[in-house]
PDB file of C-alpha atoms in Angstrom:
ATOM      1  CA  ASP T  54      -0.192   0.291   0.132  1.00 51.00           C
ATOM      2  CA  ALA T  55       2.104   3.440  -0.899  1.00 60.00           C
ATOM      3  CA  GLY T  56       2.575   6.333   1.167  1.00 92.00           C
ATOM      4  CA  VAL T  57       2.103   9.623  -0.450  1.00 96.00           C
ATOM      5  CA  THR T  58       4.777  10.132  -2.117  1.00 97.00           C
ATOM      6  CA  GLN T  59       5.904  13.781  -3.614  1.00 97.00           C
ATOM      7  CA  SER T  60       8.458  14.426  -6.567  1.00 96.00           C
ATOM      8  CA  PRO T  61      10.540  16.471  -6.634  1.00 97.00           C
ATOM      9  CA  THR T  62      12.710  15.284  -3.262  1.00 96.00           C
ATOM     10  CA  HIS T  63      14.935  18.462  -3.973  1.00 96.00           C
ATOM     11  CA  LEU T  64      14.500  21.693  -6.242  1.00 96.00           C
ATOM     12  CA  ILE T  65      16.576  24.466  -5.918  1.00 97.00           C
ATOM     13  CA  LYS T  66      15.778  28.046  -7.688  1.00 97.00           C
ATOM     14  CA  THR T  67      16.588  31.585  -8.289  1.00 97.00           C
ATOM     15  CA  ARG T  68      14.597  34.624  -6.776  1.00 97.00           C
ATOM     16  CA  GLY T  69      11.299  35.399 -10.030  1.00 97.00           C
ATOM     17  CA  GLN T  70      11.526  31.454 -11.593  1.00 97.00           C
ATOM     18  CA  GLN T  71       8.173  30.110 -10.979  1.00 98.00           C
ATOM     19  CA  VAL T  72       8.362  26.705  -9.748  1.00 98.00           C
ATOM     20  CA  THR T  73       5.113  23.101  -9.963  1.00 98.00           C
ATOM     21  CA  LEU T  74       5.757  20.429  -6.726  1.00 98.00           C
ATOM     22  CA  ARG T  75       4.360  16.687  -7.410  1.00 98.00           C
ATOM     23  CA  CYS T  76       1.680  14.866  -4.981  1.00 98.00           C
ATOM     24  CA  SER T  77       0.491  11.620  -5.388  1.00 98.00           C
ATOM     25  CA  PRO T  78      -1.925   9.942  -2.386  1.00 97.00           C
ATOM     26  CA  LYS T  79      -1.909   7.366  -0.316  1.00 95.00           C
ATOM     27  CA  SER T  80      -4.239   5.031  -2.043  1.00 93.00           C
ATOM     28  CA  GLY T  81      -7.881   5.460  -1.559  1.00 92.00           C
ATOM     29  CA  HIS T  82      -7.856   9.355  -0.012  1.00 95.00           C
ATOM     30  CA  ASP T  83      -9.199  11.477  -2.444  1.00 95.00           C
ATOM     31  CA  THR T  84      -8.375  14.602  -0.368  1.00 95.00           C
ATOM     32  CA  VAL T  85      -4.807  16.562  -0.177  1.00 97.00           C
ATOM     33  CA  SER T  86      -3.015  19.201   1.083  1.00 96.00           C
ATOM     34  CA  TRP T  87      -0.264  21.199   1.740  1.00 98.00           C
ATOM     35  CA  TYR T  88       1.604  22.118   3.483  1.00 98.00           C
ATOM     36  CA  GLN T  89       5.584  25.169   3.367  1.00 98.00           C
ATOM     37  CA  GLN T  90       7.601  24.177   6.494  1.00 95.00           C
ATOM     38  CA  ALA T  91      10.703  26.498   7.969  1.00 93.00           C
ATOM     39  CA  LEU T  92      13.505  25.173   8.697  1.00 89.00           C
ATOM     40  CA  GLY T  93      12.985  25.056  13.329  1.00 87.00           C
ATOM     41  CA  GLN T  94       9.283  25.845  12.605  1.00 90.00           C
ATOM     42  CA  GLY T  95       6.292  23.843  12.801  1.00 93.00           C
ATOM     43  CA  PRO T  96       4.532  22.453   8.887  1.00 96.00           C
ATOM     44  CA  GLN T  97       1.934  25.712   8.107  1.00 96.00           C
ATOM     45  CA  PHE T  98      -2.006  25.069   6.090  1.00 96.00           C
ATOM     46  CA  ILE T  99      -1.705  26.232   2.257  1.00 97.00           C
ATOM     47  CA  PHE T 100      -4.698  24.718   0.637  1.00 96.00           C
ATOM     48  CA  GLN T 101      -6.541  21.467   0.637  1.00 95.00           C
ATOM     49  CA  TYR T 102      -7.673  20.224  -2.754  1.00 95.00           C
ATOM     50  CA  TYR T 103     -10.627  17.786  -2.835  1.00 94.00           C
ATOM     51  CA  GLU T 104     -13.605  17.058  -5.588  1.00 92.00           C
ATOM     52  CA  GLU T 105     -11.172  19.169  -7.536  1.00 94.00           C
ATOM     53  CA  GLU T 106     -11.609  22.240  -5.832  1.00 94.00           C
ATOM     54  CA  GLU T 107     -10.274  24.128  -3.179  1.00 94.00           C
ATOM     55  CA  ARG T 108     -12.035  23.079  -0.383  1.00 91.00           C
ATOM     56  CA  GLN T 109      -9.929  25.727   2.333  1.00 91.00           C
ATOM     57  CA  ARG T 110      -7.145  28.106   1.904  1.00 93.00           C
ATOM     58  CA  GLY T 111      -4.374  29.177   5.038  1.00 93.00           C
ATOM     59  CA  ASN T 112      -2.937  32.439   4.973  1.00 93.00           C
ATOM     60  CA  PHE T 113      -0.565  32.812   1.697  1.00 97.00           C
ATOM     61  CA  PRO T 114      -0.460  34.958  -1.362  1.00 97.00           C
ATOM     62  CA  ASP T 115      -1.736  34.203  -4.585  1.00 96.00           C
ATOM     63  CA  ARG T 116       1.911  33.461  -5.833  1.00 98.00           C
ATOM     64  CA  PHE T 117       0.802  30.317  -4.842  1.00 98.00           C
ATOM     65  CA  SER T 118      -1.559  27.937  -6.682  1.00 97.00           C
ATOM     66  CA  GLY T 119      -2.756  24.738  -7.306  1.00 97.00           C
ATOM     67  CA  HIS T 120      -4.461  21.744  -8.842  1.00 97.00           C
ATOM     68  CA  GLN T 121      -6.116  18.162  -8.004  1.00 97.00           C
ATOM     69  CA  PHE T 122      -6.145  16.034 -10.592  1.00 97.00           C
ATOM     70  CA  PRO T 123      -9.031  12.844 -11.461  1.00 96.00           C
ATOM     71  CA  ASN T 124      -6.130  11.323 -10.006  1.00 95.00           C
ATOM     72  CA  TYR T 125      -6.752  12.844  -7.107  1.00 96.00           C
ATOM     73  CA  SER T 126      -3.001  13.932  -7.442  1.00 97.00           C
ATOM     74  CA  SER T 127      -2.237  16.778  -6.620  1.00 98.00           C
ATOM     75  CA  GLU T 128       0.097  20.332  -7.952  1.00 98.00           C
ATOM     76  CA  LEU T 129       1.270  22.873  -5.849  1.00 98.00           C
ATOM     77  CA  ASN T 130       2.421  25.891  -7.786  1.00 98.00           C
ATOM     78  CA  VAL T 131       4.505  28.662  -6.910  1.00 98.00           C
ATOM     79  CA  ASN T 132       5.002  31.992  -8.793  1.00 97.00           C
ATOM     80  CA  ALA T 133       8.070  34.515  -8.801  1.00 97.00           C
ATOM     81  CA  LEU T 134      10.208  33.121  -5.796  1.00 97.00           C
ATOM     82  CA  LEU T 135      11.077  34.706  -3.646  1.00 97.00           C
ATOM     83  CA  LEU T 136      14.072  34.206  -1.346  1.00 96.00           C
ATOM     84  CA  GLY T 137      11.707  33.545   1.595  1.00 96.00           C
ATOM     85  CA  ASP T 138       9.960  30.380   0.058  1.00 97.00           C
ATOM     86  CA  SER T 139      13.045  28.693   0.759  1.00 97.00           C
ATOM     87  CA  ALA T 140      11.355  25.941   2.814  1.00 97.00           C
ATOM     88  CA  LEU T 141      10.427  21.889   3.070  1.00 96.00           C
ATOM     89  CA  TYR T 142       6.703  21.521   1.096  1.00 98.00           C
ATOM     90  CA  LEU T 143       4.713  19.214   2.627  1.00 97.00           C
ATOM     91  CA  CYS T 144       1.572  16.978   0.798  1.00 97.00           C
ATOM     92  CA  ALA T 145      -0.931  15.348   2.845  1.00 96.00           C
ATOM     93  CA  SER T 146      -3.853  13.371   1.702  1.00 96.00           C
ATOM     94  CA  SER T 147      -6.606  11.280   3.695  1.00 94.00           C
ATOM     95  CA  PHE T 148     -10.300  10.711   3.322  1.00 92.00           C
ATOM     96  CA  THR T 149     -12.663  13.414   2.683  1.00 88.00           C
ATOM     97  CA  GLY T 150     -14.502  13.877   6.613  1.00 81.00           C
ATOM     98  CA  PHE T 151     -14.173  15.914  10.214  1.00 78.00           C
ATOM     99  CA  ASN T 152     -12.338  12.545  11.907  1.00 80.00           C
ATOM    100  CA  GLN T 153      -9.871  12.185   8.927  1.00 86.00           C
ATOM    101  CA  PRO T 154      -5.636  11.718  10.134  1.00 90.00           C
ATOM    102  CA  GLN T 155      -3.593  13.302   7.848  1.00 93.00           C
ATOM    103  CA  HIS T 156      -0.665  11.529   5.698  1.00 94.00           C
ATOM    104  CA  PHE T 157       2.436  13.113   5.060  1.00 96.00           C
ATOM    105  CA  GLY T 158       4.365  13.246   1.923  1.00 96.00           C
ATOM    106  CA  ASP T 159       8.393  12.758   2.577  1.00 94.00           C
ATOM    107  CA  GLY T 160       7.884  16.390   1.501  1.00 96.00           C
ATOM    108  CA  THR T 161      10.236  18.747  -1.444  1.00 97.00           C
ATOM    109  CA  ARG T 162      13.092  21.216   0.094  1.00 96.00           C
ATOM    110  CA  LEU T 163      12.692  23.762  -2.015  1.00 97.00           C
ATOM    111  CA  SER T 164      15.592  26.243  -1.534  1.00 97.00           C
ATOM    112  CA  ILE T 165      16.014  29.900  -3.568  1.00 97.00           C
ATOM    113  CA  LEU T 166      19.025  31.131  -5.096  1.00 93.00           C
TER     114      LEU T 166
ATOM    115  CA  ALA M  48      -7.085  33.276  16.465  1.00 71.00           C
ATOM    116  CA  GLN M  49      -6.254  29.957  16.371  1.00 84.00           C
ATOM    117  CA  SER M  50      -2.537  28.668  18.152  1.00 91.00           C
ATOM    118  CA  VAL M  51      -1.220  25.805  18.780  1.00 96.00           C
ATOM    119  CA  SER M  52       2.131  26.165  21.720  1.00 96.00           C
ATOM    120  CA  GLN M  53       4.668  23.733  22.675  1.00 96.00           C
ATOM    121  CA  HIS M  54       6.340  24.264  25.101  1.00 88.00           C
ATOM    122  CA  ASN M  55       9.310  22.907  25.238  1.00 88.00           C
ATOM    123  CA  HIS M  56      11.284  23.546  22.394  1.00 92.00           C
ATOM    124  CA  HIS M  57      14.186  21.119  23.060  1.00 96.00           C
ATOM    125  CA  VAL M  58      14.272  18.750  25.585  1.00 97.00           C
ATOM    126  CA  ILE M  59      17.635  16.384  26.732  1.00 97.00           C
ATOM    127  CA  LEU M  60      16.723  13.193  28.719  1.00 97.00           C
ATOM    128  CA  SER M  61      18.706  10.108  28.986  1.00 97.00           C
ATOM    129  CA  GLU M  62      17.466   6.775  28.152  1.00 97.00           C
ATOM    130  CA  ALA M  63      14.686   5.273  30.385  1.00 97.00           C
ATOM    131  CA  ALA M  64      13.076   8.934  32.467  1.00 97.00           C
ATOM    132  CA  SER M  65       9.941  10.258  31.615  1.00 98.00           C
ATOM    133  CA  LEU M  66       8.565  11.761  29.332  1.00 97.00           C
ATOM    134  CA  GLU M  67       6.149  14.377  29.371  1.00 97.00           C
ATOM    135  CA  LEU M  68       6.303  16.991  25.771  1.00 97.00           C
ATOM    136  CA  GLY M  69       3.160  20.233  26.708  1.00 96.00           C
ATOM    137  CA  CYS M  70       0.824  21.277  24.492  1.00 97.00           C
ATOM    138  CA  ASN M  71      -1.513  23.605  24.699  1.00 97.00           C
ATOM    139  CA  TYR M  72      -3.258  24.607  21.742  1.00 95.00           C
ATOM    140  CA  SER M  73      -7.173  28.589  21.439  1.00 92.00           C
ATOM    141  CA  TYR M  74      -9.762  27.504  19.729  1.00 86.00           C
ATOM    142  CA  GLY M  75     -12.879  27.586  20.694  1.00 79.00           C
ATOM    143  CA  GLY M  76     -15.048  25.016  19.615  1.00 82.00           C
ATOM    144  CA  THR M  77     -14.699  20.746  19.241  1.00 86.00           C
ATOM    145  CA  VAL M  78     -11.351  19.636  18.629  1.00 88.00           C
ATOM    146  CA  ASN M  79      -9.380  17.265  17.209  1.00 91.00           C
ATOM    147  CA  LEU M  80      -6.022  16.358  18.649  1.00 94.00           C
ATOM    148  CA  PHE M  81      -2.888  15.092  17.423  1.00 95.00           C
ATOM    149  CA  TRP M  82       0.790  14.163  17.654  1.00 97.00           C
ATOM    150  CA  TYR M  83       3.328  13.255  15.261  1.00 96.00           C
ATOM    151  CA  VAL M  84       6.894  12.436  15.105  1.00 96.00           C
ATOM    152  CA  GLN M  85       9.284  12.978  12.799  1.00 94.00           C
ATOM    153  CA  TYR M  86      12.688  10.495  13.114  1.00 93.00           C
ATOM    154  CA  PRO M  87      15.658  11.701  11.804  1.00 89.00           C
ATOM    155  CA  GLY M  88      15.806  11.313   7.446  1.00 86.00           C
ATOM    156  CA  GLN M  89      12.090   9.632   7.505  1.00 89.00           C
ATOM    157  CA  HIS M  90       8.420  12.587   7.442  1.00 89.00           C
ATOM    158  CA  LEU M  91       5.664  12.945   9.626  1.00 93.00           C
ATOM    159  CA  GLN M  92       4.265  10.290  11.469  1.00 94.00           C
ATOM    160  CA  LEU M  93       1.045  10.234  13.670  1.00 94.00           C
ATOM    161  CA  LEU M  94       1.509   9.079  17.037  1.00 96.00           C
ATOM    162  CA  LEU M  95      -1.634   9.478  18.430  1.00 96.00           C
ATOM    163  CA  LYS M  96      -4.761  11.730  18.108  1.00 94.00           C
ATOM    164  CA  TYR M  97      -7.954  12.364  20.244  1.00 94.00           C
ATOM    165  CA  PHE M  98     -10.698  12.754  18.370  1.00 91.00           C
ATOM    166  CA  SER M  99     -13.837  12.111  21.392  1.00 89.00           C
ATOM    167  CA  GLY M 100     -14.615   9.590  24.404  1.00 92.00           C
ATOM    168  CA  ASP M 101     -11.742   8.943  26.546  1.00 94.00           C
ATOM    169  CA  PRO M 102      -9.144  11.827  27.155  1.00 95.00           C
ATOM    170  CA  LEU M 103      -6.474  10.029  27.660  1.00 97.00           C
ATOM    171  CA  VAL M 104      -5.135   7.782  24.637  1.00 97.00           C
ATOM    172  CA  LYS M 105      -3.390   5.335  23.912  1.00 96.00           C
ATOM    173  CA  GLY M 106      -0.732   5.361  20.530  1.00 95.00           C
ATOM    174  CA  ILE M 107       2.708   4.232  19.428  1.00 93.00           C
ATOM    175  CA  LYS M 108       5.507   2.969  21.267  1.00 94.00           C
ATOM    176  CA  GLY M 109       3.906   3.263  24.434  1.00 96.00           C
ATOM    177  CA  PHE M 110       2.680   6.927  24.537  1.00 97.00           C
ATOM    178  CA  GLU M 111      -0.137   8.491  25.020  1.00 97.00           C
ATOM    179  CA  ALA M 112      -1.457  12.076  25.745  1.00 98.00           C
ATOM    180  CA  GLU M 113      -4.451  13.273  27.616  1.00 97.00           C
ATOM    181  CA  PHE M 114      -6.854  15.909  27.027  1.00 95.00           C
ATOM    182  CA  ILE M 115      -7.929  18.147  29.746  1.00 95.00           C
ATOM    183  CA  LYS M 116     -10.486  19.959  27.632  1.00 92.00           C
ATOM    184  CA  SER M 117     -10.447  22.996  30.484  1.00 93.00           C
ATOM    185  CA  LYS M 118      -7.373  23.223  30.250  1.00 94.00           C
ATOM    186  CA  PHE M 119      -7.097  22.972  26.373  1.00 94.00           C
ATOM    187  CA  SER M 120      -4.019  20.859  26.892  1.00 96.00           C
ATOM    188  CA  PHE M 121      -2.776  17.756  25.253  1.00 97.00           C
ATOM    189  CA  ASN M 122       0.109  17.111  26.846  1.00 97.00           C
ATOM    190  CA  LEU M 123       2.763  13.393  25.650  1.00 98.00           C
ATOM    191  CA  ARG M 124       3.861  11.309  27.949  1.00 98.00           C
ATOM    192  CA  LYS M 125       5.900   8.274  28.186  1.00 98.00           C
ATOM    193  CA  PRO M 126       7.296   6.076  31.209  1.00 97.00           C
ATOM    194  CA  SER M 127      10.749   5.212  29.646  1.00 97.00           C
ATOM    195  CA  VAL M 128      12.260   6.859  26.948  1.00 97.00           C
ATOM    196  CA  GLN M 129      14.506   4.949  24.585  1.00 97.00           C
ATOM    197  CA  TRP M 130      17.423   6.752  22.130  1.00 96.00           C
ATOM    198  CA  SER M 131      14.431   5.395  19.294  1.00 96.00           C
ATOM    199  CA  ASP M 132      12.952   7.741  20.855  1.00 97.00           C
ATOM    200  CA  THR M 133      15.355  10.960  18.988  1.00 97.00           C
ATOM    201  CA  ALA M 134      13.184  12.694  17.182  1.00 97.00           C
ATOM    202  CA  GLU M 135      10.516  16.048  16.281  1.00 96.00           C
ATOM    203  CA  TYR M 136       7.113  16.003  18.242  1.00 98.00           C
ATOM    204  CA  PHE M 137       4.730  18.243  16.586  1.00 97.00           C
ATOM    205  CA  CYS M 138       1.479  18.297  18.548  1.00 97.00           C
ATOM    206  CA  ALA M 139      -1.656  20.223  15.966  1.00 96.00           C
ATOM    207  CA  VAL M 140      -4.918  20.853  16.144  1.00 93.00           C
ATOM    208  CA  HIS M 141      -8.065  20.400  13.792  1.00 89.00           C
ATOM    209  CA  GLY M 142     -10.854  22.444  14.810  1.00 82.00           C
ATOM    210  CA  SER M 143     -14.217  21.539  13.731  1.00 75.00           C
ATOM    211  CA  GLY M 144     -14.649  24.897  12.137  1.00 70.00           C
ATOM    212  CA  ASN M 145     -12.222  23.776   9.310  1.00 66.00           C
ATOM    213  CA  THR M 146     -12.882  21.421   6.869  1.00 68.00           C
ATOM    214  CA  GLY M 147      -8.733  21.181   6.673  1.00 76.00           C
ATOM    215  CA  LYS M 148      -6.555  22.821   7.860  1.00 88.00           C
ATOM    216  CA  LEU M 149      -4.377  20.955  10.317  1.00 92.00           C
ATOM    217  CA  ILE M 150      -2.604  24.174  13.079  1.00 94.00           C
ATOM    218  CA  PHE M 151       1.045  23.698  14.047  1.00 96.00           C
ATOM    219  CA  GLY M 152       3.201  24.466  17.077  1.00 96.00           C
ATOM    220  CA  GLN M 153       6.491  24.396  16.854  1.00 95.00           C
ATOM    221  CA  GLY M 154       7.250  21.634  17.367  1.00 96.00           C
ATOM    222  CA  THR M 155      10.156  20.466  20.190  1.00 97.00           C
ATOM    223  CA  THR M 156      13.271  18.292  19.250  1.00 97.00           C
ATOM    224  CA  LEU M 157      14.020  15.006  21.848  1.00 97.00           C
ATOM    225  CA  GLN M 158      16.737  14.221  21.640  1.00 97.00           C
ATOM    226  CA  VAL M 159      17.894  10.937  23.974  1.00 97.00           C
ATOM    227  CA  LYS M 160      20.703   9.766  25.378  1.00 96.00           C
ATOM    228  CA  PRO M 161      21.841   6.385  25.539  1.00 90.00           C
TER     229      PRO M 161
END
């Protein structure tokens, strides 16, 4: 039973560039959430996708956007990269519903030069 | 504002010592509570969860946590730690008004000396 998989593992970009991160949820899960984890901090919620729509969004600018595909996989896109976007980006999947724990992938380490 | 506070940022213990990590949250409604663990080089793993019922919940690897509603707390405990418990521990809250947003504390780094 495959867990949550994310790609790529590491990525180096320069300021102003755009990046796309990918996530495949755990088998059977239909809901995908994205988090940003800065060094020494806890993960911060970016947004959640369910039925191919953004269901809830955290306090992140519009430069952060996403997409969910019919097979429940998801992408996180970040435009006009800033140095402060350097972080570990985590994808979590779950079944929909309040009493459903989220399962996390290994993350994508994004470094902005 | 909704928030989670973990009192200890860095804890150092010797093997066989007892562990208690503090977690307090700020949220006015019904909550689900979680502790996640991140071992070195690994992804976040669910250690235990509280949804409802018995406020004392047991998780994997001998960990337990107690939900005290009146104190908005969900402290993590283990009677006797092992070197393999060295990891980062995160408390997280899911409020009933949020469809999917987990609010995390800043984490506690636990170092167990053999």
